[in-house]
Short mmCIF file of C-alpha atoms in Angstrom, two decimals:
data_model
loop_
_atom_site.label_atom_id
_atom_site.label_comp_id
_atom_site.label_asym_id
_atom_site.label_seq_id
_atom_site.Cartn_x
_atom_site.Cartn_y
_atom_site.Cartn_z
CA UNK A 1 84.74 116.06 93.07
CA UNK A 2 82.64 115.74 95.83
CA UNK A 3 80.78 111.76 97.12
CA UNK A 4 79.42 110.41 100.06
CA UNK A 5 81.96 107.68 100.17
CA UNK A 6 85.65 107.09 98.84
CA UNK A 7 87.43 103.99 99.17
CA UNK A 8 91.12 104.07 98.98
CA UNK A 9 92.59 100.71 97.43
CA UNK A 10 90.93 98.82 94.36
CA UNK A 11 91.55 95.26 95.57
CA UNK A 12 89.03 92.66 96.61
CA UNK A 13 87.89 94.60 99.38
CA UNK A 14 88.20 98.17 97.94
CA UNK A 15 86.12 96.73 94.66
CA UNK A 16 83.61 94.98 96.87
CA UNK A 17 82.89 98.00 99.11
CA UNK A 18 82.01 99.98 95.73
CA UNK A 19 79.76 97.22 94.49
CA UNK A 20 77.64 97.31 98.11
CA UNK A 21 78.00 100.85 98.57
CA UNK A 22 76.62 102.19 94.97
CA UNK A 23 73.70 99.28 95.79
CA UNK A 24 73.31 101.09 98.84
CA UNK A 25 71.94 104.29 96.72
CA UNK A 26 75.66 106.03 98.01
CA UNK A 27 77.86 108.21 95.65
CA UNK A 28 81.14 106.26 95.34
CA UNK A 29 84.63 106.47 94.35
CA UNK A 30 87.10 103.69 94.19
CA UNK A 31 91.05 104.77 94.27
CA UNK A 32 93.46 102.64 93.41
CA UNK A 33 96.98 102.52 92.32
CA UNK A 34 96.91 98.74 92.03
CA UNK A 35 93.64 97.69 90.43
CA UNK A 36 93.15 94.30 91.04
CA UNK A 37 95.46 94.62 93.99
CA UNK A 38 98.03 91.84 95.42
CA UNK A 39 95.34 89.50 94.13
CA UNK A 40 96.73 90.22 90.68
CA UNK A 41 99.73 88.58 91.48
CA UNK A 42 97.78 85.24 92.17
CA UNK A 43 98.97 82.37 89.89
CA UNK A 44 95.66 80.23 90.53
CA UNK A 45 92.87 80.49 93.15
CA UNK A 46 91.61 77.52 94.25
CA UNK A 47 89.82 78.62 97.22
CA UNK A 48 87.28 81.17 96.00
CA UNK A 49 84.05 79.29 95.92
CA UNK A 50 82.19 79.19 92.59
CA UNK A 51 85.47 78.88 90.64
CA UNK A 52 87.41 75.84 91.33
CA UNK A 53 90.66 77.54 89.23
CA UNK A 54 91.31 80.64 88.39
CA UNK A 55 94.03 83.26 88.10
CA UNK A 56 94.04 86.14 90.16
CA UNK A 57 94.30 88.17 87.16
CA UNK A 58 91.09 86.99 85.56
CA UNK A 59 89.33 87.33 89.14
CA UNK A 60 90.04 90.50 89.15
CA UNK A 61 89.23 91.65 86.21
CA UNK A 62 85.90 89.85 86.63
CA UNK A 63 85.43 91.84 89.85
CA UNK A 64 86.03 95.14 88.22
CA UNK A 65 83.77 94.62 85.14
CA UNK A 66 81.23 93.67 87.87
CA UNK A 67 81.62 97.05 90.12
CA UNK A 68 82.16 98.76 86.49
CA UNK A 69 78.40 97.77 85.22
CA UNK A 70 76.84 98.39 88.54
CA UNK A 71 78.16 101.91 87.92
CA UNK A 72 81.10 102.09 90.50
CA UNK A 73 83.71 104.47 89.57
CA UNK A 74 86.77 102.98 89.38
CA UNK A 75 89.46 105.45 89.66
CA UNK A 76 93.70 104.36 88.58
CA UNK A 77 95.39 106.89 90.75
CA UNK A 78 97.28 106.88 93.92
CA UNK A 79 96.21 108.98 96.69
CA UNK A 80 99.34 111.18 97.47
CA UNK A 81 97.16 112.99 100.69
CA UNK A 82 94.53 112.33 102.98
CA UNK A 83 92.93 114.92 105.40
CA UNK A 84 90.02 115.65 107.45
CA UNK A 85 88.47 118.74 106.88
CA UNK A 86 87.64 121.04 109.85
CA UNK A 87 84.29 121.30 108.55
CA UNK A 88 81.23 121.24 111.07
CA UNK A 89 79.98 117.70 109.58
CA UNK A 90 82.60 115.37 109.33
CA UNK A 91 84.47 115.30 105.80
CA UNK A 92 87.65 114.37 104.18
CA UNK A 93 89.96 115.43 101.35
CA UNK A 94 92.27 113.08 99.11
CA UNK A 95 94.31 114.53 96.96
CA UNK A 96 95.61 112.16 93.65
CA UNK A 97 98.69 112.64 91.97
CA UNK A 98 97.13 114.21 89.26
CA UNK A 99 96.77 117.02 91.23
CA UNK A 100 92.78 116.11 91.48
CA UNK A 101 90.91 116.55 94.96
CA UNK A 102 88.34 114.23 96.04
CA UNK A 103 86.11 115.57 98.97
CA UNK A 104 84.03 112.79 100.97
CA UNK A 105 81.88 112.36 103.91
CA UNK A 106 83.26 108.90 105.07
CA UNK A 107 86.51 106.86 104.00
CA UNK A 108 87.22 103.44 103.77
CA UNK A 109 90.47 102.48 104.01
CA UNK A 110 91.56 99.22 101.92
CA UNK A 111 95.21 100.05 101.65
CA UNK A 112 96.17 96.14 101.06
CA UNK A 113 99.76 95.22 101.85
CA UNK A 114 102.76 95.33 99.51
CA UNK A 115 105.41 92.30 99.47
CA UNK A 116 107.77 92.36 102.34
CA UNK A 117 111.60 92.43 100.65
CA UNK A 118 114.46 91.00 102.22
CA UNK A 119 116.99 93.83 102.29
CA UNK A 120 120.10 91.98 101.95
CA UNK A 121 122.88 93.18 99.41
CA UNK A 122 122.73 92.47 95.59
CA UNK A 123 118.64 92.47 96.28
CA UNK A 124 117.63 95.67 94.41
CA UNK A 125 120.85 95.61 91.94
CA UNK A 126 119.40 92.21 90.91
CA UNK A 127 115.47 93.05 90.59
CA UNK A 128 114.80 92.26 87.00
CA UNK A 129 118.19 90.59 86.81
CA UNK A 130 116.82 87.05 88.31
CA UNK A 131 115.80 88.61 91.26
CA UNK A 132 111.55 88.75 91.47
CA UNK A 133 108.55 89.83 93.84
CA UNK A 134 105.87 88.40 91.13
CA UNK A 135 106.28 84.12 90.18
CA UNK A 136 103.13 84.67 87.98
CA UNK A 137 104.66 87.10 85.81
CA UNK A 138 108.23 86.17 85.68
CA UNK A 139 108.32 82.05 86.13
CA UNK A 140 108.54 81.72 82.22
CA UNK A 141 111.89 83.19 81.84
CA UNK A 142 113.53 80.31 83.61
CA UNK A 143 112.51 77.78 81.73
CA UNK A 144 114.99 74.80 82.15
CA UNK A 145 116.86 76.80 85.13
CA UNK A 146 117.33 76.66 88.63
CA UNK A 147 115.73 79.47 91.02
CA UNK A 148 115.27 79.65 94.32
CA UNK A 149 111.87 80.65 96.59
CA UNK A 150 112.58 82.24 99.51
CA UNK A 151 109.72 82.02 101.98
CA UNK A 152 107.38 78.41 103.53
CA UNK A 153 103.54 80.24 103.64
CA UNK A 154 101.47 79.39 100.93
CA UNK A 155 102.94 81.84 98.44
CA UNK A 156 106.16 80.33 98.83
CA UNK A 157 104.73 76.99 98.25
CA UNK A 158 102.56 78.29 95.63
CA UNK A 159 105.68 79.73 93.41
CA UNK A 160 107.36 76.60 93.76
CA UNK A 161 104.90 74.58 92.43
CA UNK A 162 104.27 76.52 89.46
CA UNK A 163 107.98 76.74 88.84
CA UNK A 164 108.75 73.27 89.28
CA UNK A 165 106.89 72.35 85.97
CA UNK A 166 109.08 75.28 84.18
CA UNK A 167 112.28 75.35 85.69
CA UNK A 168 114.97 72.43 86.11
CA UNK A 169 115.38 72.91 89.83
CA UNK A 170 113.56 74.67 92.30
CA UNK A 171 114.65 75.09 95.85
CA UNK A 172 112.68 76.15 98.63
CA UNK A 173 115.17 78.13 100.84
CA UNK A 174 113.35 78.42 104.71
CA UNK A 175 114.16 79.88 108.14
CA UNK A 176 112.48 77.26 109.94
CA UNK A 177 112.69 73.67 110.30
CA UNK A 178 109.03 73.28 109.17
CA UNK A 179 106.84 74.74 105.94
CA UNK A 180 103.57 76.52 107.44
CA UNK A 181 101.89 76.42 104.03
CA UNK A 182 98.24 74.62 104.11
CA UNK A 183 98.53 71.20 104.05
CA UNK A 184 97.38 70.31 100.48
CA UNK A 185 99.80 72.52 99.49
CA UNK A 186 102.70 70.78 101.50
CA UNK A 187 101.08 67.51 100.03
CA UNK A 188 101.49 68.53 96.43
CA UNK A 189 105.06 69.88 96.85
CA UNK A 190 106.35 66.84 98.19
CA UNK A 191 105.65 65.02 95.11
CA UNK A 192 107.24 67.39 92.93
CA UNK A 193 111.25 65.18 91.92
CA UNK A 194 112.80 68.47 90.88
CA UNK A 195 111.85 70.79 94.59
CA UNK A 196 114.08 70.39 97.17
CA UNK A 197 113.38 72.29 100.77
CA UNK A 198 116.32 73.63 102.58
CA UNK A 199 115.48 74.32 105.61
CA UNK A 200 117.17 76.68 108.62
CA UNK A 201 118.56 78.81 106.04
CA UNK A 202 118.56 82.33 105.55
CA UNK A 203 119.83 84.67 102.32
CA UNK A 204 122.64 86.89 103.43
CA UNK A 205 123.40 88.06 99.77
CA UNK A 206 123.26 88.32 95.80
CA UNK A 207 125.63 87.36 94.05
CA UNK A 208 126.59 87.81 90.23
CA UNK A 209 127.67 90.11 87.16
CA UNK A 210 124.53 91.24 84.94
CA UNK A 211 122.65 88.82 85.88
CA UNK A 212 121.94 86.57 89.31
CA UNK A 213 124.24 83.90 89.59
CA UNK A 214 123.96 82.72 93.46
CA UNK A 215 122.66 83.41 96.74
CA UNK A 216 125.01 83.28 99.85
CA UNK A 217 122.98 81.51 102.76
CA UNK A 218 123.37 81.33 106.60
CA UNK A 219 121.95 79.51 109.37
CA UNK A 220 118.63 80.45 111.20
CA UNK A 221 119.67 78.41 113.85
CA UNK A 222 122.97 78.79 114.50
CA UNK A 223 123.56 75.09 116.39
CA UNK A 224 122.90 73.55 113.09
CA UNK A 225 124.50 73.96 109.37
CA UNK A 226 123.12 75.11 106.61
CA UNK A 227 125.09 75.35 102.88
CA UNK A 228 126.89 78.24 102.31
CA UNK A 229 125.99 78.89 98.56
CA UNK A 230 123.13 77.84 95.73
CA UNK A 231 123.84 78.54 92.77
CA UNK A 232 120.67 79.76 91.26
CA UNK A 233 119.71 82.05 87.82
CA UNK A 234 116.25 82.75 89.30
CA UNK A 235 115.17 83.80 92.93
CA UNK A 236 111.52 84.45 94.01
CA UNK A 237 110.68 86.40 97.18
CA UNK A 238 107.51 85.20 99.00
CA UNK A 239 108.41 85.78 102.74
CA UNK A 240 105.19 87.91 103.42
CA UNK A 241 103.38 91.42 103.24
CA UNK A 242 103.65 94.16 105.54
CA UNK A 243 100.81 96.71 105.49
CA UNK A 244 100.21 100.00 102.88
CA UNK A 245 99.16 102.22 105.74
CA UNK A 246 100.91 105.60 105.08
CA UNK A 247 97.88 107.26 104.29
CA UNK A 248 96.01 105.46 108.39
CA UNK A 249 99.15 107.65 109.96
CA UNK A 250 98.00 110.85 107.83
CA UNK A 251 94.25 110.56 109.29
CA UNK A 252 94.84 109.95 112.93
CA UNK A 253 94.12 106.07 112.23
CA UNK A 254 95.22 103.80 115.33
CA UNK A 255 97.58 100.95 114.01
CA UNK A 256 98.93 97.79 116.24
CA UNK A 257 102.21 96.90 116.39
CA UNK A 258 102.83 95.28 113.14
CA UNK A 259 100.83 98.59 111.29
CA UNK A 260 97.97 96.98 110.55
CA UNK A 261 94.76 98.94 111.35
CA UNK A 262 92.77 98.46 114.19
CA UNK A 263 89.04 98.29 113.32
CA UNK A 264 85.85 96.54 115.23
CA UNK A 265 83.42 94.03 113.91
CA UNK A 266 81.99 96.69 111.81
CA UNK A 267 84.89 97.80 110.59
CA UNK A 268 84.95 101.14 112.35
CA UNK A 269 88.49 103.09 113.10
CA UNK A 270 88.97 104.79 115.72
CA UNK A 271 88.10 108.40 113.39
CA UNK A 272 84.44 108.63 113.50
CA UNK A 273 83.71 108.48 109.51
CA UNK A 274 86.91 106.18 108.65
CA UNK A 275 86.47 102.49 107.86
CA UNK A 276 88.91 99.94 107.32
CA UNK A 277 88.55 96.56 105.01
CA UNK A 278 90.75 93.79 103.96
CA UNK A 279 94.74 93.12 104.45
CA UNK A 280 95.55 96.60 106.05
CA UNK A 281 93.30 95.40 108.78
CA UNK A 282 94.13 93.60 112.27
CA UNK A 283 92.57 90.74 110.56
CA UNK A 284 92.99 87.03 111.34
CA UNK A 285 92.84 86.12 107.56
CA UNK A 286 94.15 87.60 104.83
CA UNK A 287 92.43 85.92 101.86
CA UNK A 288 90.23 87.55 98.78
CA UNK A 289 87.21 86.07 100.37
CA UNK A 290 87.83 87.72 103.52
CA UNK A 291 88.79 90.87 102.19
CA UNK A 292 85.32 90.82 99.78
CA UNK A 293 83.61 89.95 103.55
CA UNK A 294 85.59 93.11 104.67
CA UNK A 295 84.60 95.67 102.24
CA UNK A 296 80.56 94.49 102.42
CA UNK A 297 80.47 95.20 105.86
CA UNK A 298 82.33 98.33 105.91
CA UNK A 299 80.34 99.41 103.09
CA UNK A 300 76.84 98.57 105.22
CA UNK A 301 78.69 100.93 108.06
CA UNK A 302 79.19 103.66 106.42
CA UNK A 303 75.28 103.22 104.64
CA UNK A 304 74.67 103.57 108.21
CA UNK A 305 76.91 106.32 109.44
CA UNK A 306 75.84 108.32 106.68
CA UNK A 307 72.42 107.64 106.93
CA UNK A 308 72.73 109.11 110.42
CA UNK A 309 74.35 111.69 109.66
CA UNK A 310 71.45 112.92 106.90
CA UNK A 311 68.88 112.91 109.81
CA UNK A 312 71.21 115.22 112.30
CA UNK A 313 71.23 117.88 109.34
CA UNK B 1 98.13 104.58 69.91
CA UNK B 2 100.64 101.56 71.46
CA UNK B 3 102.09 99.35 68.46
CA UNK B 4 102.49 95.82 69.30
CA UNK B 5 105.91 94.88 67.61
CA UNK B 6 107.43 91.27 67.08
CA UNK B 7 110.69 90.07 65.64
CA UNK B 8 110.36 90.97 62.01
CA UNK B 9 109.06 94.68 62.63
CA UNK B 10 111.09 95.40 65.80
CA UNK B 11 114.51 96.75 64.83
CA UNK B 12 112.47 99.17 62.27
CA UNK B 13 110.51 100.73 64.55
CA UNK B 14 113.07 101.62 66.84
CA UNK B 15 115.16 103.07 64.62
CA UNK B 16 112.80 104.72 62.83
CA UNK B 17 110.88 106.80 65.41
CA UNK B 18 113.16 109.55 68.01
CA UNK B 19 111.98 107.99 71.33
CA UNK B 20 110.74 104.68 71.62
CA UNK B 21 108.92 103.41 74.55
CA UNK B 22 108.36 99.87 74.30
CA UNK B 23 106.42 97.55 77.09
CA UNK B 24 106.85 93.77 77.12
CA UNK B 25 104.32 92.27 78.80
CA UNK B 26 102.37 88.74 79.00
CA UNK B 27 98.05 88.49 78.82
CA UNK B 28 98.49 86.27 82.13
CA UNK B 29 100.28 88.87 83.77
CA UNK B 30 98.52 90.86 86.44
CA UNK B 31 101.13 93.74 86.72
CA UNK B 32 100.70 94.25 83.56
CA UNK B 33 97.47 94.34 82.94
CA UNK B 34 97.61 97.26 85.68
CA UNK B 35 100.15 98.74 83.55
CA UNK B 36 98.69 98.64 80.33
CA UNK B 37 96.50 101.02 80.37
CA UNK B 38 99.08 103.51 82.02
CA UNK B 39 100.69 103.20 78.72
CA UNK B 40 97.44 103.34 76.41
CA UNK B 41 96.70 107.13 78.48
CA UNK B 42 100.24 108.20 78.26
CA UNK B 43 100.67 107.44 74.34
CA UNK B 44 97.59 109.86 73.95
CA UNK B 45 98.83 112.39 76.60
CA UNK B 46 102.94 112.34 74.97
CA UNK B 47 102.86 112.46 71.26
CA UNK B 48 106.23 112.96 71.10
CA UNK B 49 107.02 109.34 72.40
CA UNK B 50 106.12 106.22 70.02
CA UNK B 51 104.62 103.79 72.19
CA UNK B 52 104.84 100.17 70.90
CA UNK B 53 104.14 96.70 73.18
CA UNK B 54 106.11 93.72 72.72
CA UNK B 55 103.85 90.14 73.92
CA UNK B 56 107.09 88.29 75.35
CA UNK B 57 105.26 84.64 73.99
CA UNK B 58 104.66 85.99 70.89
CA UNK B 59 108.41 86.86 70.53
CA UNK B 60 110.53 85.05 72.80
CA UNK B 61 113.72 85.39 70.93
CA UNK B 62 113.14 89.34 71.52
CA UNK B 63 112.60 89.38 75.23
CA UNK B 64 116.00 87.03 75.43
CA UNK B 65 117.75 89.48 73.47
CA UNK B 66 117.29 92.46 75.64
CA UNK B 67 117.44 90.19 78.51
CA UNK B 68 114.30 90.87 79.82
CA UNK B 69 113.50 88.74 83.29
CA UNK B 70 110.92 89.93 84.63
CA UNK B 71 107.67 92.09 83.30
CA UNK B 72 106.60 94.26 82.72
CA UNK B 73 109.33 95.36 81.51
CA UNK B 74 109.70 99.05 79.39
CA UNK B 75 112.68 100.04 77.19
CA UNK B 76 113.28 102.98 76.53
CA UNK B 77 115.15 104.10 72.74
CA UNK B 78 116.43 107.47 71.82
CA UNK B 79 117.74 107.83 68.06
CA UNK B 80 118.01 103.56 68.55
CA UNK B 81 120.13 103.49 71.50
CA UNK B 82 118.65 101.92 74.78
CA UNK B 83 118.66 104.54 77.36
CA UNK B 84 116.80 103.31 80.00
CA UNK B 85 115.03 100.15 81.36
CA UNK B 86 112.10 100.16 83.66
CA UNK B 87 111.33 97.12 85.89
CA UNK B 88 107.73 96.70 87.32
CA UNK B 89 104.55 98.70 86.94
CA UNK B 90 104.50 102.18 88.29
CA UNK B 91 102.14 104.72 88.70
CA UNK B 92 101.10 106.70 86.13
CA UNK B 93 102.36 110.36 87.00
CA UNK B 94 105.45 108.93 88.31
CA UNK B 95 105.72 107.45 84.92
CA UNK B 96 104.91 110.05 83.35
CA UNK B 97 107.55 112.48 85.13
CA UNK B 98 110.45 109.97 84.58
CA UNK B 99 109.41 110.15 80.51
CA UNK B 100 109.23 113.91 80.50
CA UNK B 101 112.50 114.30 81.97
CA UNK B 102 113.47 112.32 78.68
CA UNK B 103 112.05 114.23 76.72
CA UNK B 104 112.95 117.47 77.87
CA UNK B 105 116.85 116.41 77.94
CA UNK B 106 116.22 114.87 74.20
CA UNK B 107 114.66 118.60 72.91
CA UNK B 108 117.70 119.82 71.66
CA UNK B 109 119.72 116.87 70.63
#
């Protein structure tokens, strides 16, 4: 298959980039392994303006119907390779793990992030076993239970919330001494009776037989105590999201020093030809909104960059 | 074709089809709804799986009795016995490989 434009990553930004770019007149493919992306994993968005609730899920879904009907080609399949071609006019291959090769003239990359893990012992024995990455999809099974968040960003504050009016007791388990969650966030945990924030602790370990039992905690801050043990059936992981960008490394695309890739305010990489939108970027918010601003503008970049490159043919 | 089972039709189809693949999922589920058509492609592309889907609030006593915690979930059945359990969505050749393998150990048996 051969377009003027692939995107790699079918989240907010990914999906955006193929609504502007097929607008644009441009030949585009959307990649994805995740369709829908992190965002999928959002229990309810309440700061995506036009819809003053709504789950990630049904966002998303929205979103691809959208690029779907506009004619955007919305490809499930992860991109096992990335190249560029040593061709006289720039070009580059993907290859999908169906074996399929995708030949383009310009990339964007909207590789999203993935949900940082904790990598403490009992963690993976335990996944599925009490031990989860996604509150949206797994907060009904403790119904009446105690669990645990790990994490005090918005996620973590988010999960709570939503388990609080499941579970019997939910505790918010945090490094520092502080939440950094937004505000009305903080505001509508504190009212919850059944959360309680325990603060300066970290998880050292997993604990139980077929199923999670307890987590073994330690101090952040040494100086100070902490308790030792919760006993918990449940235990969701929000600490963060470190960046998908295997496939930047493969291309010759610059990273900083946390991986994320380094782009300019038109969303340029440092390959002439390669984009970058959304999460995976050195971005200084990591919302859908932003990411939907992300892809537009990479999208109108590469419009140009191709266009440019038609008239030195 | 994916079956959607519940409690009273559950035990028969297991039993009654070789190898049994069956996702339990939720409609307000994002990983799922990733995952779900994985498993719609793959019940067309492996005829020699039966494919079935199990809606974990339409059948709550099922998802407690195979323990299931998180979803999606897929069990896997050969001749009724479970044989495998797959936590998360995954993509689809990878998937796909991991069910082959099943089936080619399960050819002569």
């Amino acid at each position: 298959m051969e377009v003027d434009l692939a995107v790699i990553g079918a989240g907010p930004a990914g999906i955006t980039a193929g609504i502007y770019a097929v607008r644009y007149g441009l030949n585009v493919v959307v990649v994805g392994n995740q369709p829908g992306g992190l965002a999928m994993h959002a229990h309810e968005i309440e700061n995506y303006p036009g819809f003053k609730a709504i789950s990630g899920a049904e966002l998303m879904q929205k979103f691809m119907q959208h690029a779907t009907k506009l004619g955007v080609n919305i490809k499930h399949a992860t991109v096992v390779q990335a190249r560029k071609l040593l061709t006289e006019t720039e070009q580059f291959e993907i290859v999908l793990d169906s074996g399929e090769t995708i030949i383009a003239r310009a990339l964007i990359l909207a590789l999203g992030t993935e949900k940082k893990k904790l990598n403490i012992e009992g963690e993976d024995k335990f996944i599925g076993k009490g031990v989860s990455y996604c509150y949206t999809c797994d907060a009904a099974f403790f119904s009446g239970k105690t669990v645990a968040v790990i994490g005090g960003g918005d996620s973590a504050v988010l999960a709570a919330l939503l388990l609080s009016e499941i579970a019997k007791k939910v505790y918010v388990v945090y490094r520092r001494n502080k939440l950094k969650a937004q505000h009305a966030l903080i505001q509508k945990l504190k009212a919850k009776q059944n959360v309680e924030v325990i603060f300066n602790a970290i998880p050292v370990k997993f604990i139980g037989d077929d199923t999670l039992k307890a987590i073994l905690l330690d101090a952040f801050d040494k100086s100070k105590a902490v308790v030792s043990k919760l006993n918990v059936d449940g235990c969701f992981i929000e600490i963060g999201e470190i960046p998908n960008t295997a496939l930047a490394k493969q291309l010759g695309v610059n990273t900083d020093e946390h991986g994320f890739i380094i782009v300019d305010k038109e969303k340029r990489t440092n390959v002439n030809g390669i984009f970058a939108a959304g999460d995976c970027t050195n971005t200084v918010l990591r919302q859908i909104i932003t990411a939907c601003a992300d892809g537009a503008i990479a999208a109108y970049s590469a419009f140009k960059y191709l266009s440019k490159s038609n008239e030195n043919q | 074709m994916v079956v959607e089972l519940n409690r009273e039709n559950f035990d028969e189809f297991v039993k009654q089809n070789k190898i049994v693949v069956v996702d339990f999922y939720a409609v307000w589920c994002g990983p799922c709804m990733m995952l779900a058509p994985i498993i719609e492609q793959l019940a067309a592309e492996m005829p020699s799986i039966s494919f079935a889907k199990v809606n974990v609030d339409n059948a709550r006593e099922l998802a407690m009795k195979y323990g299931i915690m998180s979803i999606p979930t897929l069990l896997v059945f050969v001749n009724g016995n479970l044989v495998d359990r797959i936590v998360g969505s995954m993509p689809k050749e990878m998937l796909k490989a991991r069910l082959q393998r099943l089936i080619d150990a399960n050819k002569n048996a």
